Coordinates of N, CA, C and O in Angstrom, one line a residue:
X1236 N 99.8 180.1 105.6 CA 100.4 181.0 106.5 C 100.1 180.5 107.9 O 98.9 180.3 108.3
X1237 N 101.1 180.3 108.7 CA 100.9 179.8 110.1 C 101.5 180.7 111.1 O 102.5 181.4 110.8
X1238 N 101.0 180.7 112.3 CA 101.5 181.5 113.4 C 102.1 180.4 114.4 O 101.5 179.4 114.7
X1239 N 103.3 180.7 114.8 CA 104.0 179.8 115.7 C 104.1 180.4 117.1 O 104.6 181.5 117.2
X1240 N 103.6 179.7 118.1 CA 103.8 180.0 119.4 C 105.1 179.5 119.9 O 105.3 178.3 120.0
X1241 N 106.1 180.3 120.1 CA 107.5 179.9 120.4 C 107.5 179.1 121.7 O 108.3 178.2 121.9
X1242 N 106.7 179.5 122.7 CA 106.8 178.9 124.0 C 106.2 177.5 124.0 O 106.8 176.6 124.7
X1243 N 105.2 177.3 123.2 CA 104.5 175.9 123.2 C 104.8 175.1 121.9 O 104.5 174.0 121.8
X1244 N 105.4 175.8 120.9 CA 105.7 175.2 119.6 C 104.3 174.8 118.8 O 104.3 174.1 117.8
X1245 N 103.2 175.5 119.3 CA 101.9 175.2 118.6 C 101.8 176.1 117.3 O 102.2 177.3 117.3
X1246 N 101.4 175.4 116.2 CA 101.2 176.1 115.0 C 99.7 176.3 114.8 O 98.9 175.4 115.0
X1247 N 99.3 177.5 114.4 CA 97.9 177.9 114.1 C 97.8 178.4 112.7 O 98.6 179.4 112.4
X1248 N 97.0 177.8 111.9 CA 96.8 178.3 110.5 C 96.1 179.7 110.5 O 95.1 179.9 111.1
X1249 N 96.8 180.7 109.9 CA 96.2 182.0 109.8 C 95.6 182.3 108.4 O 94.8 183.2 108.3
X1250 N 96.1 181.6 107.4 CA 95.6 181.8 106.1 C 96.1 180.7 105.1 O 97.1 180.1 105.4
X1251 N 95.3 180.5 104.1 CA 95.7 179.5 103.1 C 95.8 180.1 101.7 O 95.0 180.8 101.3
X1252 N 96.9 179.7 101.1 CA 97.2 180.2 99.7 C 96.3 179.4 98.7 O 96.5 178.2 98.6
X1253 N 95.4 180.1 98.0 CA 94.7 179.4 97.0 C 95.5 179.0 95.7 O 95.0 178.3 94.8
X1254 N 96.7 179.4 95.7 CA 97.6 179.1 94.6 C 98.2 180.3 93.8 O 99.2 180.1 93.1
X1255 N 97.6 181.4 94.0 CA 98.0 182.6 93.2 C 98.6 183.7 94.1 O 99.1 184.7 93.6
X1256 N 98.7 183.5 95.4 CA 99.3 184.5 96.3 C 100.8 184.4 96.2 O 101.4 183.4 96.2
X1257 N 101.4 185.6 96.1 CA 102.8 185.7 96.0 C 103.4 186.4 97.2 O 104.6 186.5 97.4
X1258 N 102.5 186.8 98.1 CA 103.0 187.5 99.4 C 101.8 187.7 100.3 O 100.7 187.8 99.9
X1259 N 102.1 187.7 101.6 CA 101.2 188.0 102.6 C 101.4 189.4 103.2 O 102.5 189.9 103.2
X1260 N 100.4 190.0 103.8 CA 100.5 191.3 104.5 C 100.0 191.1 105.9 O 98.9 190.7 106.2
X1261 N 100.9 191.5 106.8 CA 100.6 191.5 108.3 C 100.6 192.9 108.7 O 101.5 193.7 108.3
X1262 N 99.8 193.3 109.7 CA 99.8 194.7 110.2 C 100.8 194.8 111.3 O 101.5 193.9 111.6
X1263 N 100.7 195.9 112.0 CA 101.7 196.2 113.0 C 101.5 195.4 114.3 O 102.3 195.4 115.2
X1264 N 100.3 194.7 114.4 CA 100.1 193.9 115.6 C 100.3 192.4 115.2 O 99.9 191.5 115.9
X1265 N 100.9 192.2 114.0 CA 101.2 190.9 113.4 C 99.9 190.1 113.1 O 100.0 188.8 113.2
X1266 N 98.9 190.8 112.8 CA 97.6 190.1 112.3 C 97.7 190.0 110.8 O 97.9 191.0 110.1
X1267 N 97.4 188.8 110.2 CA 97.4 188.7 108.8 C 96.1 189.4 108.3 O 95.0 189.1 108.6
X1268 N 96.4 190.5 107.5 CA 95.3 191.4 107.0 C 95.1 191.3 105.5 O 94.2 191.9 105.0
X1269 N 96.1 190.7 104.7 CA 95.9 190.7 103.3 C 96.9 189.8 102.6 O 97.7 189.2 103.2
X1270 N 96.8 189.9 101.3 CA 97.7 189.1 100.4 C 97.8 189.8 99.1 O 97.0 190.6 98.7
X1271 N 98.9 189.5 98.4 CA 99.1 190.0 97.0 C 99.0 188.7 96.1 O 99.7 187.7 96.4
X1272 N 98.1 188.8 95.1 CA 97.9 187.7 94.2 C 98.4 188.0 92.8 O 98.2 189.2 92.3
X1273 N 99.0 187.1 92.1 CA 99.4 187.2 90.7 C 98.2 187.0 89.8 O 97.4 186.1 90.1
X1274 N 98.0 187.8 88.8 CA 96.9 187.7 87.9 C 97.4 187.0 86.6 O 98.6 187.1 86.3
X1275 N 96.5 186.4 85.8 CA 96.9 185.7 84.6 C 97.5 186.6 83.6 O 98.4 186.2 82.8
X1276 N 97.2 187.9 83.6 CA 97.7 188.9 82.6 C 99.1 189.4 82.9 O 99.7 190.2 82.2
X1277 N 99.6 189.0 84.1 CA 101.0 189.4 84.5 C 100.9 190.6 85.5 O 101.9 191.0 86.0
X1278 N 99.7 191.0 85.8 CA 99.5 192.1 86.8 C 99.3 191.4 88.2 O 99.5 190.2 88.4
X1279 N 98.9 192.3 89.1 CA 98.7 191.8 90.5 C 97.5 192.4 91.1 O 97.0 193.4 90.7
X1280 N 97.0 191.8 92.2 CA 95.8 192.2 92.9 C 96.2 192.2 94.4 O 96.7 191.3 94.9
X1281 N 95.8 193.3 95.1 CA 96.0 193.4 96.5 C 94.6 193.1 97.1 O 93.6 193.7 96.8
X1282 N 94.6 192.1 98.0 CA 93.4 191.7 98.7 C 93.6 192.0 100.2 O 94.6 191.8 100.7
X1283 N 92.5 192.6 100.7 CA 92.5 192.9 102.2 C 91.3 192.2 102.8 O 90.3 192.1 102.2
X1284 N 91.5 191.9 104.1 CA 90.4 191.2 104.8 C 89.3 192.3 105.2 O 89.7 193.3 105.6
X1285 N 88.0 191.9 105.0 CA 86.9 192.8 105.3 C 86.5 192.5 106.8 O 87.2 191.7 107.5
X1286 N 85.4 193.1 107.2 CA 84.9 192.8 108.6 C 84.6 191.4 108.8 O 84.7 190.9 110.0
X1287 N 84.2 190.6 107.8 CA 83.9 189.2 107.9 C 85.1 188.3 107.8 O 85.0 187.1 107.7
X1288 N 86.3 189.0 107.8 CA 87.6 188.3 107.7 C 87.8 187.5 106.3 O 88.5 186.6 106.2
X1289 N 87.1 188.0 105.3 CA 87.2 187.4 104.0 C 88.1 188.3 103.2 O 88.1 189.5 103.3
X1290 N 89.0 187.7 102.3 CA 89.9 188.5 101.4 C 89.0 189.0 100.3 O 88.4 188.3 99.6
X1291 N 89.1 190.4 100.1 CA 88.4 191.0 99.0 C 89.3 191.9 98.3 O 90.3 192.4 98.9
X1292 N 89.1 192.1 97.0 CA 90.0 192.9 96.2 C 90.0 194.4 96.7 O 88.9 195.0 96.9
X1293 N 91.2 194.9 96.9 CA 91.3 196.3 97.3 C 91.8 197.1 96.1 O 91.3 198.2 95.9
X1294 N 92.7 196.6 95.3 CA 93.2 197.3 94.1 C 94.0 196.3 93.2 O 94.4 195.3 93.7
X1295 N 94.0 196.7 92.0 CA 94.8 195.9 91.0 C 95.7 196.8 90.2 O 95.4 198.0 90.1
X1296 N 96.7 196.2 89.6 CA 97.6 196.9 88.7 C 98.1 196.0 87.6 O 98.2 194.8 87.8
X1297 N 98.3 196.6 86.5 CA 98.7 195.8 85.3 C 100.2 195.4 85.2 O 101.0 196.0 86.0
X1298 N 100.5 194.6 84.3 CA 101.9 194.2 84.2 C 102.9 195.3 83.8 O 104.1 195.2 84.0
X1299 N 102.3 196.4 83.2 CA 103.2 197.5 82.8 C 103.4 198.5 83.9 O 104.2 199.4 83.8
X1300 N 102.7 198.3 85.0 CA 102.9 199.2 86.2 C 103.8 198.6 87.2 O 103.7 197.5 87.6
X1301 N 104.7 199.5 87.7 CA 105.6 199.1 88.8 C 104.8 199.4 90.1 O 104.3 200.5 90.2
X1302 N 104.6 198.4 91.0 CA 103.9 198.6 92.2 C 104.5 197.8 93.3 O 104.9 196.6 93.1
X1303 N 104.5 198.3 94.5 CA 105.0 197.6 95.7 C 104.2 198.0 96.9 O 104.0 199.2 97.1
X1304 N 103.6 197.1 97.6 CA 102.9 197.4 98.8 C 103.9 197.2 100.0 O 104.5 196.2 100.2
X1305 N 104.2 198.3 100.7 CA 105.3 198.3 101.6 C 104.9 198.0 103.1 O 105.7 197.7 103.9
X1306 N 103.6 198.2 103.4 CA 103.2 197.9 104.8 C 102.0 198.8 105.2 O 101.6 199.7 104.5
X1307 N 101.6 198.6 106.4 CA 100.6 199.4 107.1 C 101.1 200.6 107.8 O 102.2 200.6 108.3
X1308 N 100.3 201.6 107.9 CA 100.6 202.8 108.6 C 100.7 202.4 110.1 O 100.1 201.4 110.5
X1309 N 101.3 203.2 111.0 CA 101.4 202.9 112.4 C 100.0 202.6 113.1 O 100.0 201.7 114.0
X1310 N 99.0 203.2 112.6 CA 97.6 203.0 113.2 C 96.9 201.9 112.5 O 95.7 201.6 112.9
X1311 N 97.5 201.2 111.5 CA 96.9 200.1 110.8 C 95.6 200.5 110.0 O 94.9 199.7 109.5
X1312 N 95.4 201.8 109.8 CA 94.2 202.3 109.0 C 94.6 202.7 107.6 O 93.7 203.0 106.8
X1313 N 95.9 202.6 107.3 CA 96.3 202.9 105.9 C 97.4 202.0 105.5 O 97.9 201.2 106.2
X1314 N 97.8 202.2 104.2 CA 98.9 201.5 103.6 C 99.9 202.4 103.1 O 99.6 203.5 102.6
X1315 N 101.2 202.0 103.1 CA 102.2 202.6 102.3 C 102.4 201.9 101.0 O 102.6 200.6 101.0
X1316 N 102.4 202.6 99.9 CA 102.5 202.0 98.6 C 103.5 202.8 97.8 O 103.7 204.0 98.0
X1317 N 104.1 202.1 96.8 CA 104.9 202.7 95.8 C 104.5 202.2 94.4 O 104.4 201.0 94.3
X1318 N 104.1 203.1 93.5 CA 103.7 202.6 92.2 C 103.8 203.7 91.2 O 104.0 204.9 91.5
X1319 N 103.5 203.3 90.0 CA 103.5 204.3 88.8 C 102.1 204.3 88.2 O 101.9 204.8 87.1
X1320 N 101.1 203.7 88.8 CA 99.7 203.6 88.3 C 99.2 205.1 88.1 O 99.1 205.9 89.1
X1321 N 98.7 205.4 86.9 CA 98.1 206.7 86.6 C 99.1 207.8 86.7 O 98.7 209.0 86.8
X1322 N 100.4 207.6 86.6 CA 101.4 208.6 86.7 C 102.5 208.3 85.7 O 102.8 207.1 85.4
X1323 N 103.3 209.3 85.3 CA 104.4 209.0 84.5 C 105.7 208.9 85.3 O 106.8 208.9 84.8
X1324 N 105.6 208.7 86.6 CA 106.7 208.6 87.5 C 106.3 207.6 88.6 O 105.1 207.4 88.9
X1325 N 107.3 207.2 89.4 CA 107.0 206.4 90.5 C 106.7 207.3 91.7 O 107.4 208.3 91.9
X1326 N 105.6 206.9 92.5 CA 105.2 207.7 93.6 C 105.2 206.8 94.9 O 104.9 205.6 94.8
X1327 N 105.7 207.4 96.0 CA 105.6 206.8 97.3 C 104.4 207.5 98.0 O 104.4 208.7 98.1
X1328 N 103.4 206.8 98.5 CA 102.3 207.4 99.1 C 101.6 206.6 100.1 O 101.9 205.4 100.3
X1329 N 100.8 207.3 100.9 CA 100.0 206.6 101.9 C 98.5 206.6 101.4 O 98.0 207.6 100.9
X1330 N 97.8 205.5 101.6 CA 96.4 205.4 101.2 C 95.6 205.0 102.4 O 95.9 204.0 103.0
X1331 N 94.6 205.8 102.7 CA 93.6 205.4 103.7 C 92.8 204.2 103.2 O 92.2 204.3 102.2
X1332 N 92.7 203.2 104.0 CA 92.0 202.0 103.6 C 90.5 202.2 103.5 O 89.9 201.8 102.5
X1333 N 89.9 203.0 104.4 CA 88.5 203.2 104.4 C 88.0 204.1 103.2 O 87.0 203.8 102.6
X1334 N 88.8 205.2 103.0 CA 88.3 206.2 102.0 C 89.1 206.1 100.7 O 88.7 206.7 99.7
X1335 N 90.2 205.3 100.7 CA 91.1 205.2 99.5 C 91.7 206.5 99.1 O 92.2 206.7 98.0
X1336 N 91.7 207.5 100.0 CA 92.3 208.8 99.8 C 93.8 208.5 99.7 O 94.4 207.9 100.6
X1337 N 94.5 209.1 98.7 CA 95.9 209.0 98.5 C 96.6 210.2 98.8 O 96.3 211.3 98.4
X1338 N 97.7 210.1 99.6 CA 98.5 211.2 100.0 C 99.9 210.9 99.5 O 100.6 210.1 100.1
X1339 N 100.4 211.7 98.5 CA 101.7 211.4 98.0 C 102.8 212.0 98.9 O 102.7 213.1 99.4
X1340 N 103.7 211.1 99.3 CA 104.8 211.5 100.2 C 106.0 211.9 99.4 O 106.7 212.9 99.7
X1341 N 106.3 211.2 98.3 CA 107.5 211.5 97.5 C 107.2 211.0 96.1 O 106.5 210.0 95.9
X1342 N 107.9 211.6 95.1 CA 107.7 211.2 93.7 C 109.1 211.4 93.0 O 109.8 212.3 93.3
X1343 N 109.4 210.4 92.2 CA 110.6 210.5 91.4 C 110.3 211.3 90.1 O 109.4 210.9 89.4
X1344 N 111.0 212.4 89.9 CA 110.7 213.2 88.7 C 111.5 212.7 87.5 O 112.7 212.4 87.6
X1345 N 110.8 212.5 86.4 CA 111.5 212.0 85.2 C 112.5 213.1 84.8 O 112.3 214.3 84.9
X1346 N 113.7 212.5 84.3 CA 114.7 213.5 83.8 C 114.4 213.9 82.4 O 113.7 213.3 81.6
X1347 N 114.8 215.1 82.1 CA 114.5 215.8 80.8 C 115.6 215.4 79.8 O 116.7 215.2 80.0

């Protein structure tokens, strides 16, 4: 992942893919803060940078779970996610990065 300075055409490396990343996450200030990695079992892992700027595991989900990381909250202290982990329906929620507290915003109700 590179940052391009449009005025000078200078490229600066912001992150390197070890081979299993399928997507990068940038916050609202365009700082690279994480990545999504594919796991061997078909699932995925969300990695976020810690205080030392190292990518560490934040959460994982299996191949049977539908999950999508949609972006950071406006204050960059939380994430917007959509998944079915631990639920019989898909949920759209906000998760606080520090506490991992989950606030469901919307859920699709299964039809009867």
